[in-house]
Coordinates of C-alpha atoms in Angstrom, one line a residue:
Chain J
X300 CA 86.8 4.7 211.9
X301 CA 83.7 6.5 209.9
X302 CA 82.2 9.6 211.3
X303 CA 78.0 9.8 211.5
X304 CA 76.4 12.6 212.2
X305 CA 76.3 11.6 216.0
X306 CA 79.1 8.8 216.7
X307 CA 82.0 6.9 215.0
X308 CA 82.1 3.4 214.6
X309 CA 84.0 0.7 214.0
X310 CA 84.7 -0.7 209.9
X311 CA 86.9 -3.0 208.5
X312 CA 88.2 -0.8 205.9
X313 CA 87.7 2.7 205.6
X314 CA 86.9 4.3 201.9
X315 CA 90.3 6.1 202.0
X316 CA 92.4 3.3 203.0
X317 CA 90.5 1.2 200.3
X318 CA 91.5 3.2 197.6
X319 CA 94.8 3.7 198.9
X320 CA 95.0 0.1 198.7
X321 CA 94.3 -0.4 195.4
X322 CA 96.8 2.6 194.2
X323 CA 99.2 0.7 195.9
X324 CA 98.7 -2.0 193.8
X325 CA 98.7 0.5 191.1
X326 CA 102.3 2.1 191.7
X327 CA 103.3 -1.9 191.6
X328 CA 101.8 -2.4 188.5
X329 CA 103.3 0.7 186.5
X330 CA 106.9 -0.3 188.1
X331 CA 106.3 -3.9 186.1
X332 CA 105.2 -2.2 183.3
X333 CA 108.2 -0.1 182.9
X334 CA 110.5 -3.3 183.9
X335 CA 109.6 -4.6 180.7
X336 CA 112.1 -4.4 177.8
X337 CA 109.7 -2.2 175.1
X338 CA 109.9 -5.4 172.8
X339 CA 108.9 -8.0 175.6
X340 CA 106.1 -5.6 176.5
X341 CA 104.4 -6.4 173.3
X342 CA 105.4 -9.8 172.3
X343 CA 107.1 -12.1 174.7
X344 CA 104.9 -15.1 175.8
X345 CA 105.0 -18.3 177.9
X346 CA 102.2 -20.9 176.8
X347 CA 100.1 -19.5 175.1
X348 CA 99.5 -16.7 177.0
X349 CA 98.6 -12.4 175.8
X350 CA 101.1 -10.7 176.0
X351 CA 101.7 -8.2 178.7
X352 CA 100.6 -5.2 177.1
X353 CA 97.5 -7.1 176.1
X354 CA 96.9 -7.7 179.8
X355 CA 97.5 -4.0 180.8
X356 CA 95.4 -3.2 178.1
X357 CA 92.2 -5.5 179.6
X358 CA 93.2 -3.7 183.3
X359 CA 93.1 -0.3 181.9
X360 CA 89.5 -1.1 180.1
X361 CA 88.5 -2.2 183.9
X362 CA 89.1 0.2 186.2
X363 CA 88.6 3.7 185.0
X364 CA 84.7 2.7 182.9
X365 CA 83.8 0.4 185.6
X366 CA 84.3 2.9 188.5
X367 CA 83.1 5.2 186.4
X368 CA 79.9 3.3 185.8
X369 CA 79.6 2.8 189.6
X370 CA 79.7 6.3 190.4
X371 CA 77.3 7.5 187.2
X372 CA 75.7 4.6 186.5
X373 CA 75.4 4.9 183.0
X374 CA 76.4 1.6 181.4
X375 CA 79.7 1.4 180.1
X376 CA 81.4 -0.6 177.0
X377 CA 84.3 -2.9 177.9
X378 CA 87.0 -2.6 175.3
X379 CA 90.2 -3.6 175.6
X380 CA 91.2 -2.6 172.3
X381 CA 94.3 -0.4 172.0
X382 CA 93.8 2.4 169.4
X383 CA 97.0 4.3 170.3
X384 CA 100.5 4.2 169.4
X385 CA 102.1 0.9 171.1
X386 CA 105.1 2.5 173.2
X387 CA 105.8 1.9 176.7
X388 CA 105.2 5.3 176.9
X389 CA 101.4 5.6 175.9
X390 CA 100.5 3.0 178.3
X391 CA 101.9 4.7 181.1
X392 CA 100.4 7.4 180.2
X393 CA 97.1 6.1 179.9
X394 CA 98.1 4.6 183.4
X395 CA 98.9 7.8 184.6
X396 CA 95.5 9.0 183.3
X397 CA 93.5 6.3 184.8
X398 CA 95.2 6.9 188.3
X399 CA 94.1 10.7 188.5
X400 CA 90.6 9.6 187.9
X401 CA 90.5 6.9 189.9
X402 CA 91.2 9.3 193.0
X403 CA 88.4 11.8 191.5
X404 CA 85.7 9.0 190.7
X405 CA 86.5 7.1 194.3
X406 CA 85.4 10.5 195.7
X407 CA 81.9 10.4 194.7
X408 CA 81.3 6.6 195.6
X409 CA 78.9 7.2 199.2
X410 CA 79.5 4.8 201.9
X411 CA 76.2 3.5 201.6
X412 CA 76.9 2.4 198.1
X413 CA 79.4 -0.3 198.3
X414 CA 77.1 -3.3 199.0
X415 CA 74.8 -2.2 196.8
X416 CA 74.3 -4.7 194.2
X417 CA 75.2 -3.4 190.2
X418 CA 76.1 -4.9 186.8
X419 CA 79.2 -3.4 185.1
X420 CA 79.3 -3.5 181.3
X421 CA 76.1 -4.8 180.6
X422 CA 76.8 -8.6 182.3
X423 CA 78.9 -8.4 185.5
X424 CA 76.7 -8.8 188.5
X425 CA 77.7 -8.1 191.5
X426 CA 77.9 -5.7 195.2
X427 CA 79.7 -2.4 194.2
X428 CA 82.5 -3.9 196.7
X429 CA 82.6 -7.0 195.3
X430 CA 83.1 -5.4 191.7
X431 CA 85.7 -3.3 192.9
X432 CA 87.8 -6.2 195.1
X433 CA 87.7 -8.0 191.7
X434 CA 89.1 -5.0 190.0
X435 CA 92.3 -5.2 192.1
X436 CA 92.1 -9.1 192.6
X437 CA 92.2 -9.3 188.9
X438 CA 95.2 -6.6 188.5
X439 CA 97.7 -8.7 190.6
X440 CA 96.6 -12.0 188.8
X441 CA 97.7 -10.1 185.6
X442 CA 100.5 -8.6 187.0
X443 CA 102.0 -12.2 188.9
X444 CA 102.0 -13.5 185.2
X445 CA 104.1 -10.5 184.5
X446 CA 106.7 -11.2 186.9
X447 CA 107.4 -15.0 185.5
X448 CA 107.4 -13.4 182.2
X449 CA 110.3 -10.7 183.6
X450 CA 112.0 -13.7 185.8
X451 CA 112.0 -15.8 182.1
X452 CA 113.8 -12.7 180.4
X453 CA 116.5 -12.8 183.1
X454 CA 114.9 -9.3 184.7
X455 CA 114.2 -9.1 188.6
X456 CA 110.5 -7.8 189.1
X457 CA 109.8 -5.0 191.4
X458 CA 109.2 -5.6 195.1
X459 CA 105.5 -7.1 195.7
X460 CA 105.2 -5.7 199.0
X461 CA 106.5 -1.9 198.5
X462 CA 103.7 -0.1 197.7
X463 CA 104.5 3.7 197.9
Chain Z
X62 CA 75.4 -3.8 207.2
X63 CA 76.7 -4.0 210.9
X64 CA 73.9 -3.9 213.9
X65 CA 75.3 -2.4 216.5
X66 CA 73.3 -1.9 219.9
X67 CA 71.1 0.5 218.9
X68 CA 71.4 1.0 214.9
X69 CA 73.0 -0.7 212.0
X70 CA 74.7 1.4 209.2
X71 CA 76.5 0.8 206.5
X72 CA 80.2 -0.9 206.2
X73 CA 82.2 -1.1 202.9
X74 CA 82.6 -4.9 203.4
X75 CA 81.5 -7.3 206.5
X76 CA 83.4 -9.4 208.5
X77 CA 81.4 -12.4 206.8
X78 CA 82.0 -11.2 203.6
X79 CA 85.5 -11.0 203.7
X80 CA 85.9 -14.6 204.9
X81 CA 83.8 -15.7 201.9
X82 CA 86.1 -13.8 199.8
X83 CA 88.7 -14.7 201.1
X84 CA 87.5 -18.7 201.0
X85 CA 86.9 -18.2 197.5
X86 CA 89.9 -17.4 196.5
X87 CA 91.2 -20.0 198.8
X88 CA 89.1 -22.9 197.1
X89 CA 90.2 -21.2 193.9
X90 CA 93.9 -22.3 194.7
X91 CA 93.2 -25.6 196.1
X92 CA 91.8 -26.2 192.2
X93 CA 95.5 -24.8 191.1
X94 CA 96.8 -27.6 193.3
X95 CA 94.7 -30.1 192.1
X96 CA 95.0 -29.3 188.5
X97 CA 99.0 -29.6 188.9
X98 CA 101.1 -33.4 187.7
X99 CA 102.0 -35.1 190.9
X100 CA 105.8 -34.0 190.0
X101 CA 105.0 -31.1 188.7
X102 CA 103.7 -29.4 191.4
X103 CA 107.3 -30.0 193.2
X104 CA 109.5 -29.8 190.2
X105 CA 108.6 -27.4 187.5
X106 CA 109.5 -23.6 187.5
X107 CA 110.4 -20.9 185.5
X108 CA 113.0 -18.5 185.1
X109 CA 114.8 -19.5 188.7
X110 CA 111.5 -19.6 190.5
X111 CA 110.1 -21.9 192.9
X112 CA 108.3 -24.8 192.3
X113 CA 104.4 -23.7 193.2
X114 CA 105.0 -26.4 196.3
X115 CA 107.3 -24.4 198.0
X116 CA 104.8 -21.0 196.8
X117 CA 102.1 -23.1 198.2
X118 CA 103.9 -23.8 201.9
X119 CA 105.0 -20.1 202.6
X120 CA 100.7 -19.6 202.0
X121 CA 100.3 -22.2 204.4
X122 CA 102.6 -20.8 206.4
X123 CA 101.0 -17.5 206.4
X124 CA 97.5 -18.0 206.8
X125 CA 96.4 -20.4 209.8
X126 CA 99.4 -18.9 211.9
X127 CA 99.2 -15.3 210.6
X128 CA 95.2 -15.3 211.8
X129 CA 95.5 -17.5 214.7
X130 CA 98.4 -14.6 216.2
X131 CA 96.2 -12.0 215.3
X132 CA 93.4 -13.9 217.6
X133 CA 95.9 -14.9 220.4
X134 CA 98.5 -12.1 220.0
X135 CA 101.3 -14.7 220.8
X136 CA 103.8 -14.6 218.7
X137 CA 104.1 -17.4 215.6
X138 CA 107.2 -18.7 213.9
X139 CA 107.3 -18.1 210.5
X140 CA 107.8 -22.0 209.3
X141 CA 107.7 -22.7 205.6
X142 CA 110.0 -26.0 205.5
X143 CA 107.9 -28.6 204.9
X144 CA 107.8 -31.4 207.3
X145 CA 105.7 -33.8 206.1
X146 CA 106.2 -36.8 203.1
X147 CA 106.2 -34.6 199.7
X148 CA 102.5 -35.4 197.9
X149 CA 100.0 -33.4 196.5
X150 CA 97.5 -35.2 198.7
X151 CA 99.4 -34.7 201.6
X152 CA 99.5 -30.7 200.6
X153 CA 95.4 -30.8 199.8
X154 CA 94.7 -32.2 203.1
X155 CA 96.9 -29.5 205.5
X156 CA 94.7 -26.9 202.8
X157 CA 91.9 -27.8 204.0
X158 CA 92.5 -28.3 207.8
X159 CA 93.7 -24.4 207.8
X160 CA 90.4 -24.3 205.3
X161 CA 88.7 -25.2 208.6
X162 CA 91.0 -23.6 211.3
X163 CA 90.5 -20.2 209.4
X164 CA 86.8 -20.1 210.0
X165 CA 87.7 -21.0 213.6
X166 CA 89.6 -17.8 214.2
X167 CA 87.9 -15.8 212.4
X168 CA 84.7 -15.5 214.5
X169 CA 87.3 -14.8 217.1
X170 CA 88.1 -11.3 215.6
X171 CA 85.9 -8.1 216.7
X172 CA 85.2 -5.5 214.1
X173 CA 87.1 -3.5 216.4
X174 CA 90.5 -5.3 215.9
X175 CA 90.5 -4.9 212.0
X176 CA 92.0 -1.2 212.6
X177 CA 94.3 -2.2 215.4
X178 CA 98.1 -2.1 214.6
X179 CA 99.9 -5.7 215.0
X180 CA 103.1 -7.1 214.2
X181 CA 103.2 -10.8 212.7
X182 CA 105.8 -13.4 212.7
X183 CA 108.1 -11.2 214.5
X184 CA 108.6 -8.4 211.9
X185 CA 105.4 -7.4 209.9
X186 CA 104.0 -4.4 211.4
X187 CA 100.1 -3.4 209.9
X188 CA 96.9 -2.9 210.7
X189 CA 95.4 -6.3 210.7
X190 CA 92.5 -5.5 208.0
X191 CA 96.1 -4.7 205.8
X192 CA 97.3 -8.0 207.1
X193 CA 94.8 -9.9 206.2
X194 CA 94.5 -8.4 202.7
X195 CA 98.1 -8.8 202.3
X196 CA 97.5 -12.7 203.1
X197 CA 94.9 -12.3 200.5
X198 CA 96.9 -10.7 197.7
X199 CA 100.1 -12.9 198.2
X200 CA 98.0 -16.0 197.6
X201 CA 96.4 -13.9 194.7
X202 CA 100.0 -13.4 193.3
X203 CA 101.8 -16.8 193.2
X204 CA 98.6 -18.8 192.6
X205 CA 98.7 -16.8 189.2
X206 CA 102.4 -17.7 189.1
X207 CA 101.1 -21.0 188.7
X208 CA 99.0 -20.1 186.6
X209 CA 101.5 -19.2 183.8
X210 CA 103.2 -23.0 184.5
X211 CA 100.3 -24.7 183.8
X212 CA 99.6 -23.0 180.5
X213 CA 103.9 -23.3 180.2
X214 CA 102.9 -27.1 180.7
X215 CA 99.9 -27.2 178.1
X216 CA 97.5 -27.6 181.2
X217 CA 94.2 -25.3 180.7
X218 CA 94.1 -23.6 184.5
X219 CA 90.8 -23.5 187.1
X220 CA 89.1 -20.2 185.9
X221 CA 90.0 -17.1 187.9
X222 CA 86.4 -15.7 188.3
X223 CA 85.0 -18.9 189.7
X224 CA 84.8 -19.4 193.6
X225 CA 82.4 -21.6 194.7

């Protein structure tokens, strides 16, 4: 339930639980990270496919800049270029990073703002709710792939419905 | 926005909305199904997984029943043997009846329930807006699954970003 100034009323989803949601997702995601030998992080492949760490890489370029852009609305670059060392470690790291503001960013979003229509990076149109589903929607596609990489390497994945 | 009685005010997402999203996504995997070899679709897997057939009848077994107890609060069986003859037509066409029976229920949920605690099947306690965007993410997960055997197949997958 959201508070107005006079009554509460009923929503589907409240801001807080939405964002809880997604960090959810986002403990997941970091456990299938560090499931990944540091070698099979980098290269191993099926069909064609990026690499895990290329698909973290397009996750972290997503979430931090485009909430960011939501919240400032100052037009963000997407680049999923990794200028860092490529360990394990740096990527949770930048994980870790991206979490933190996440929770600071998510703060600053107004109720009012979430079916407000914006475009992200210069070409993605779309309701401030819309962008943000797609944000997570997009991080458990990415992340599925990652668990038939870890079941072809002979490694179980972590839980898909333990979130905390 | 909501209208209540007497004022409307802002929601993160409406009830509407969320169907369509959820739709979306839905007509996103029947493509998945489509785009899938006759034997294929109940053969091939990776690392010890299932065939996407079998992914595709625990979704069907989620999402009619899971929505329809949520409606009715009787209690459904959790039923992912398949009963019927073993075709990819035969899997399209039960798609789209619960397609169909999911707009049904739907308009039978008040904004009111989506915070309500329920337990599915049995055994999965949640509020039902977590329910349902648990249903969501599941099909999310192993229709990306499927994803990586089409592309382990040399087939080019429905892109993820298109939902109409």
């Amino acid at each position: 339930m959201e508070t107005t100034t006079n009554r509460t009323y009923p929503q589907i989803i409240s801001p807080s639980s939405l964002l809880e949601h997604w960090q959810g997702h986002r403990r997941v995601t970091r456990r299938v990270i560090e499931a990944f030998p540091e070698d099979a992080f980098f290269n191993h492949t099926i069909g064609g496919m990026r690499a895990f760490s290329k698909m973290v890489m397009e996750l972290l370029a997503i979430a931090e800049p485009g909430l960011k852009e939501i919240v400032n609305g100052k037009p963000e670059v997407f680049d999923e270029e990794f200028k860092h060392d490529n360990t394990k470690a740096t990527f949770l790291k930048l994980w870790d990073d991206s979490t933190e503001a996440i929770n600071t960013y998510w703060t600053q979003i107004k109720l009012e703002q979430f079916q407000e229509t914006v475009t992200l990076f210069g070409q993605y149109e779309g309701t401030v709710y819309s962008q943000i589903l797609y944000f997570i929607d997009n991080e458990i596609h990415h992340r599925a792939q990652a668990y038939v990489y870890l079941r072809s390497l002979g490694i179980e994945p972590p839980l898909f419905y333990v979130r905390d």
